[in-house]
Amino acid sequence: MPAARYTVSDVMTHTAIAIGREASYKEIVELMHEWKVSAVPVLEGEGRVVGVVSEADLLPKEEFRRDEPLLPEQLEEASKAGGVLAEELMSSPAVTVHPDATTAEAARIMARKHVKRLPVVNDLGMLEGVVSRSDLLKVFLRPDEELAEEIRQAVLTELSPGLPLDFTVEEGVVTLRGQLRDRALVPLLARAISAVEGVVDVRMELDRAASAPA
């Protein structure tokens, strides 16, 4: 039985704060401050995500307040300094994620695109929620007992049935102990345990089992 994979739908915030194209600069700032968020999706129609306004999109108004010569690479960013409405400020197309994506996939998108929050959209591009960096860390709140049960059922039962192995889980850190005759199993076990959502680290304290007499 393969280890369960947490998806974005398991950890996302289903009640998402969003704005329309005509939302004003000040309205957006007030909304972000009130709800303690760093970005808001921009919707049109019945809820299709067309862009995102983030703190980074709002800062040029302050950054380029003074009259100073601009470098060529600053022109695009500086153009947002004159923006007043969401449609003028937003980054588009929005970087989004589907609810059935794994939390690892969402984390990779955030890292690659340098964003802190992702609108969660269905196949039609309609907003279903928002997932943030803090949401992705929720998997590390899983109790040690829950992690231990998954490791026992989904990893050790599959890879090392009948082998004299034992393990403990403390604060998400898994320590595997026992004897293994086949050392090729060591990296396989380490990878399989590391893949369990919520595992912080894997420590291997394994001895080489003595060969059976001929």
mmCIF file of C-alpha atoms in Angstrom:
data_model
loop_
_atom_site.group_PDB
_atom_site.id
_atom_site.type_symbol
_atom_site.label_atom_id
_atom_site.label_comp_id
_atom_site.label_asym_id
_atom_site.label_seq_id
_atom_site.Cartn_x
_atom_site.Cartn_y
_atom_site.Cartn_z
ATOM 1 C CA MET A 1 0.000 0.000 0.000
ATOM 2 C CA PRO A 2 1.632 3.296 -1.079
ATOM 3 C CA ALA A 3 2.026 6.071 1.459
ATOM 4 C CA ALA A 4 -0.823 8.571 1.437
ATOM 5 C CA ARG A 5 -0.087 11.883 -0.232
ATOM 6 C CA TYR A 6 -1.489 15.100 1.137
ATOM 7 C CA THR A 7 -2.977 17.272 -1.574
ATOM 8 C CA VAL A 8 -3.576 20.999 -1.716
ATOM 9 C CA SER A 9 -7.279 20.418 -0.980
ATOM 10 C CA ASP A 10 -6.293 18.836 2.353
ATOM 11 C CA VAL A 11 -4.533 21.951 3.649
ATOM 12 C CA MET A 12 -5.843 24.954 1.688
ATOM 13 C CA THR A 13 -8.037 27.735 3.055
ATOM 14 C CA HIS A 14 -11.409 27.222 1.400
ATOM 15 C CA THR A 15 -12.784 30.669 2.240
ATOM 16 C CA ALA A 16 -10.572 32.884 0.099
ATOM 17 C CA ILE A 17 -10.432 36.684 0.155
ATOM 18 C CA ALA A 18 -10.652 37.966 -3.428
ATOM 19 C CA ILE A 19 -11.271 41.201 -5.332
ATOM 20 C CA GLY A 20 -12.631 42.315 -8.694
ATOM 21 C CA ARG A 21 -10.823 44.180 -11.458
ATOM 22 C CA GLU A 22 -12.232 47.515 -10.272
ATOM 23 C CA ALA A 23 -10.998 47.272 -6.673
ATOM 24 C CA SER A 24 -9.038 50.395 -5.758
ATOM 25 C CA TYR A 25 -5.462 50.561 -4.510
ATOM 26 C CA LYS A 26 -6.499 51.711 -1.036
ATOM 27 C CA GLU A 27 -9.260 49.100 -0.839
ATOM 28 C CA ILE A 28 -6.720 46.371 -1.626
ATOM 29 C CA VAL A 29 -4.263 47.615 1.019
ATOM 30 C CA GLU A 30 -7.028 47.774 3.619
ATOM 31 C CA LEU A 31 -8.219 44.271 2.738
ATOM 32 C CA MET A 32 -4.718 42.805 3.011
ATOM 33 C CA HIS A 33 -4.201 44.518 6.354
ATOM 34 C CA GLU A 34 -7.572 43.406 7.733
ATOM 35 C CA TRP A 35 -7.166 39.748 6.724
ATOM 36 C CA LYS A 36 -3.395 39.551 7.297
ATOM 37 C CA VAL A 37 -2.658 38.251 3.779
ATOM 38 C CA SER A 38 0.176 39.123 1.415
ATOM 39 C CA ALA A 39 -1.742 38.695 -1.855
ATOM 40 C CA VAL A 40 -5.304 38.505 -3.168
ATOM 41 C CA PRO A 41 -6.622 36.883 -6.359
ATOM 42 C CA VAL A 42 -8.465 39.047 -8.891
ATOM 43 C CA LEU A 43 -11.703 37.564 -10.220
ATOM 44 C CA GLU A 44 -14.003 38.239 -13.119
ATOM 45 C CA GLY A 45 -17.338 36.785 -14.129
ATOM 46 C CA GLU A 46 -18.537 34.048 -11.794
ATOM 47 C CA GLY A 47 -15.185 33.592 -10.106
ATOM 48 C CA ARG A 48 -12.528 32.954 -12.735
ATOM 49 C CA VAL A 49 -9.054 33.959 -11.565
ATOM 50 C CA VAL A 50 -7.474 36.462 -13.979
ATOM 51 C CA GLY A 51 -4.600 37.725 -11.869
ATOM 52 C CA VAL A 52 -3.153 38.304 -8.421
ATOM 53 C CA VAL A 53 -2.278 41.514 -6.600
ATOM 54 C CA SER A 54 0.510 40.997 -4.102
ATOM 55 C CA GLU A 55 2.427 43.271 -1.781
ATOM 56 C CA ALA A 56 5.172 43.317 -4.407
ATOM 57 C CA ASP A 57 2.685 44.751 -6.926
ATOM 58 C CA LEU A 58 1.718 47.534 -4.511
ATOM 59 C CA LEU A 59 5.180 48.596 -3.350
ATOM 60 C CA PRO A 60 6.263 50.428 -6.556
ATOM 61 C CA LYS A 61 3.926 53.299 -5.652
ATOM 62 C CA GLU A 62 6.146 53.949 -2.635
ATOM 63 C CA GLU A 63 9.427 52.793 -4.188
ATOM 64 C CA PHE A 64 9.208 55.117 -7.194
ATOM 65 C CA ARG A 65 7.645 58.069 -5.403
ATOM 66 C CA ARG A 66 10.716 60.256 -5.964
ATOM 67 C CA ASP A 67 11.713 61.713 -9.325
ATOM 68 C CA GLU A 68 14.860 59.811 -10.179
ATOM 69 C CA PRO A 69 16.139 58.427 -13.470
ATOM 70 C CA LEU A 70 15.037 54.844 -14.020
ATOM 71 C CA LEU A 71 17.181 51.979 -15.148
ATOM 72 C CA PRO A 72 15.864 49.975 -18.131
ATOM 73 C CA GLU A 73 15.157 46.954 -15.937
ATOM 74 C CA GLN A 74 12.993 49.114 -13.637
ATOM 75 C CA LEU A 75 10.579 50.361 -16.303
ATOM 76 C CA GLU A 76 8.055 47.512 -16.078
ATOM 77 C CA GLU A 77 7.957 47.603 -12.291
ATOM 78 C CA ALA A 78 7.769 51.398 -12.214
ATOM 79 C CA SER A 79 4.766 51.362 -14.544
ATOM 80 C CA LYS A 80 2.726 49.902 -11.677
ATOM 81 C CA ALA A 81 3.493 52.956 -9.542
ATOM 82 C CA GLY A 82 0.739 54.820 -11.391
ATOM 83 C CA GLY A 83 -1.781 52.006 -11.006
ATOM 84 C CA VAL A 84 -5.004 52.744 -9.165
ATOM 85 C CA LEU A 85 -7.212 49.723 -9.890
ATOM 86 C CA ALA A 86 -6.596 46.023 -9.426
ATOM 87 C CA GLU A 87 -6.546 45.390 -13.179
ATOM 88 C CA GLU A 88 -3.677 47.902 -13.493
ATOM 89 C CA LEU A 89 -1.731 46.504 -10.563
ATOM 90 C CA MET A 90 -2.218 42.757 -10.861
ATOM 91 C CA SER A 91 0.266 40.202 -12.107
ATOM 92 C CA SER A 92 -1.355 38.246 -14.917
ATOM 93 C CA PRO A 93 -1.775 35.450 -15.754
ATOM 94 C CA ALA A 94 -1.984 34.311 -12.158
ATOM 95 C CA VAL A 95 0.271 31.558 -10.858
ATOM 96 C CA THR A 96 -2.240 28.979 -9.642
ATOM 97 C CA VAL A 97 -2.447 25.371 -8.489
ATOM 98 C CA HIS A 98 -5.122 22.671 -8.720
ATOM 99 C CA PRO A 99 -6.690 21.218 -5.558
ATOM 100 C CA ASP A 100 -5.518 17.693 -6.422
ATOM 101 C CA ALA A 101 -1.853 18.740 -6.694
ATOM 102 C CA THR A 102 0.350 17.374 -3.933
ATOM 103 C CA THR A 103 1.654 19.708 -1.256
ATOM 104 C CA ALA A 104 5.163 19.040 -2.582
ATOM 105 C CA GLU A 105 4.109 20.233 -6.047
ATOM 106 C CA ALA A 106 2.607 23.394 -4.556
ATOM 107 C CA ALA A 107 5.799 24.045 -2.591
ATOM 108 C CA ARG A 108 7.886 23.696 -5.776
ATOM 109 C CA ILE A 109 5.654 26.175 -7.620
ATOM 110 C CA MET A 110 5.965 28.693 -4.784
ATOM 111 C CA ALA A 111 9.737 28.341 -4.699
ATOM 112 C CA ARG A 112 10.134 28.539 -8.468
ATOM 113 C CA LYS A 113 7.813 31.523 -8.888
ATOM 114 C CA HIS A 114 8.886 33.282 -5.661
ATOM 115 C CA VAL A 115 5.334 33.642 -4.322
ATOM 116 C CA LYS A 116 3.933 33.117 -0.827
ATOM 117 C CA ARG A 117 0.332 32.222 -1.733
ATOM 118 C CA LEU A 118 -1.345 30.407 -4.613
ATOM 119 C CA PRO A 119 -4.969 30.648 -5.724
ATOM 120 C CA VAL A 120 -6.435 27.145 -5.962
ATOM 121 C CA VAL A 121 -8.502 26.754 -9.131
ATOM 122 C CA ASN A 122 -10.503 23.984 -10.787
ATOM 123 C CA ASP A 123 -10.218 22.914 -14.410
ATOM 124 C CA LEU A 124 -12.290 25.932 -15.503
ATOM 125 C CA GLY A 125 -10.026 28.380 -13.673
ATOM 126 C CA MET A 126 -12.653 29.089 -11.014
ATOM 127 C CA LEU A 127 -11.401 29.952 -7.537
ATOM 128 C CA GLU A 128 -11.820 27.203 -4.938
ATOM 129 C CA GLY A 129 -9.510 28.508 -2.226
ATOM 130 C CA VAL A 130 -6.001 29.710 -1.462
ATOM 131 C CA VAL A 131 -2.964 27.816 -0.236
ATOM 132 C CA SER A 132 -0.129 29.587 1.579
ATOM 133 C CA ARG A 133 3.311 28.622 2.804
ATOM 134 C CA SER A 134 1.930 28.197 6.316
ATOM 135 C CA ASP A 135 -0.781 25.876 4.970
ATOM 136 C CA LEU A 136 1.866 23.629 3.423
ATOM 137 C CA LEU A 137 3.559 23.320 6.814
ATOM 138 C CA LYS A 138 0.400 21.826 8.350
ATOM 139 C CA VAL A 139 1.573 18.324 7.432
ATOM 140 C CA PHE A 140 4.281 18.694 10.090
ATOM 141 C CA LEU A 141 1.565 18.972 12.731
ATOM 142 C CA ARG A 142 0.685 15.294 12.305
ATOM 143 C CA PRO A 143 1.038 13.425 15.623
ATOM 144 C CA ASP A 144 3.988 11.050 15.999
ATOM 145 C CA GLU A 145 1.545 8.186 16.551
ATOM 146 C CA GLU A 146 -0.122 8.866 13.196
ATOM 147 C CA LEU A 147 3.234 8.978 11.413
ATOM 148 C CA ALA A 148 4.300 5.743 13.104
ATOM 149 C CA GLU A 149 1.158 3.928 11.961
ATOM 150 C CA GLU A 150 1.615 5.046 8.358
ATOM 151 C CA ILE A 151 5.291 4.058 8.354
ATOM 152 C CA ARG A 152 4.417 0.663 9.803
ATOM 153 C CA GLN A 153 1.612 -0.050 7.346
ATOM 154 C CA ALA A 154 2.755 1.691 4.171
ATOM 155 C CA VAL A 155 6.548 1.330 4.335
ATOM 156 C CA LEU A 156 7.847 -1.456 6.545
ATOM 157 C CA THR A 157 5.099 -3.927 5.678
ATOM 158 C CA GLU A 158 5.923 -3.421 2.000
ATOM 159 C CA LEU A 159 9.718 -3.175 2.016
ATOM 160 C CA SER A 160 10.827 -5.232 4.998
ATOM 161 C CA PRO A 161 8.199 -7.839 5.899
ATOM 162 C CA GLY A 162 9.491 -10.220 8.560
ATOM 163 C CA LEU A 163 12.777 -8.371 9.080
ATOM 164 C CA PRO A 164 13.898 -7.625 12.658
ATOM 165 C CA LEU A 165 13.449 -3.871 12.418
ATOM 166 C CA ASP A 166 12.082 -1.443 14.951
ATOM 167 C CA PHE A 167 11.613 2.318 14.865
ATOM 168 C CA THR A 168 10.607 5.293 16.952
ATOM 169 C CA VAL A 169 9.109 8.648 16.015
ATOM 170 C CA GLU A 170 9.869 11.653 18.195
ATOM 171 C CA GLU A 171 8.904 15.172 17.120
ATOM 172 C CA GLY A 172 8.644 13.937 13.549
ATOM 173 C CA VAL A 173 12.147 12.441 13.552
ATOM 174 C CA VAL A 174 12.135 8.736 12.662
ATOM 175 C CA THR A 175 14.896 6.465 13.976
ATOM 176 C CA LEU A 176 15.066 3.001 12.395
ATOM 177 C CA ARG A 177 16.910 0.275 14.306
ATOM 178 C CA GLY A 178 17.674 -3.368 13.707
ATOM 179 C CA GLN A 179 19.651 -5.646 11.416
ATOM 180 C CA LEU A 180 19.651 -5.827 7.654
ATOM 181 C CA ARG A 181 21.452 -8.416 5.581
ATOM 182 C CA ASP A 182 20.666 -6.613 2.314
ATOM 183 C CA ARG A 183 22.288 -3.190 2.609
ATOM 184 C CA ALA A 184 20.693 -2.161 -0.685
ATOM 185 C CA LEU A 185 17.472 -1.737 1.283
ATOM 186 C CA VAL A 186 18.909 1.069 3.412
ATOM 187 C CA PRO A 187 18.506 3.919 0.880
ATOM 188 C CA LEU A 188 15.152 2.509 -0.228
ATOM 189 C CA LEU A 189 13.851 2.523 3.340
ATOM 190 C CA ALA A 190 15.231 6.006 3.994
ATOM 191 C CA ARG A 191 13.565 7.433 0.879
ATOM 192 C CA ALA A 192 10.246 5.695 1.553
ATOM 193 C CA ILE A 193 10.097 6.934 5.146
ATOM 194 C CA SER A 194 11.158 10.452 4.148
ATOM 195 C CA ALA A 195 8.277 10.486 1.649
ATOM 196 C CA VAL A 196 5.703 10.120 4.420
ATOM 197 C CA GLU A 197 4.076 13.529 4.826
ATOM 198 C CA GLY A 198 5.105 15.122 8.111
ATOM 199 C CA VAL A 199 8.405 13.287 8.616
ATOM 200 C CA VAL A 200 11.085 15.807 9.610
ATOM 201 C CA ASP A 201 14.163 13.576 9.373
ATOM 202 C CA VAL A 202 15.173 9.901 9.125
ATOM 203 C CA ARG A 203 18.021 8.387 11.132
ATOM 204 C CA MET A 204 19.285 4.906 10.386
ATOM 205 C CA GLU A 205 20.857 2.885 13.208
ATOM 206 C CA LEU A 206 21.152 -0.432 11.388
ATOM 207 C CA ASP A 207 23.624 -3.270 11.811
ATOM 208 C CA ARG A 208 24.571 -5.784 9.157
ATOM 209 C CA ALA A 209 22.872 -9.073 9.920
ATOM 210 C CA ALA A 210 25.092 -12.138 10.104
ATOM 211 C CA SER A 211 24.834 -14.432 7.089
ATOM 212 C CA ALA A 212 23.044 -17.716 7.613
ATOM 213 C CA PRO A 213 25.439 -20.700 7.918
ATOM 214 C CA ALA A 214 25.889 -22.746 4.746
#
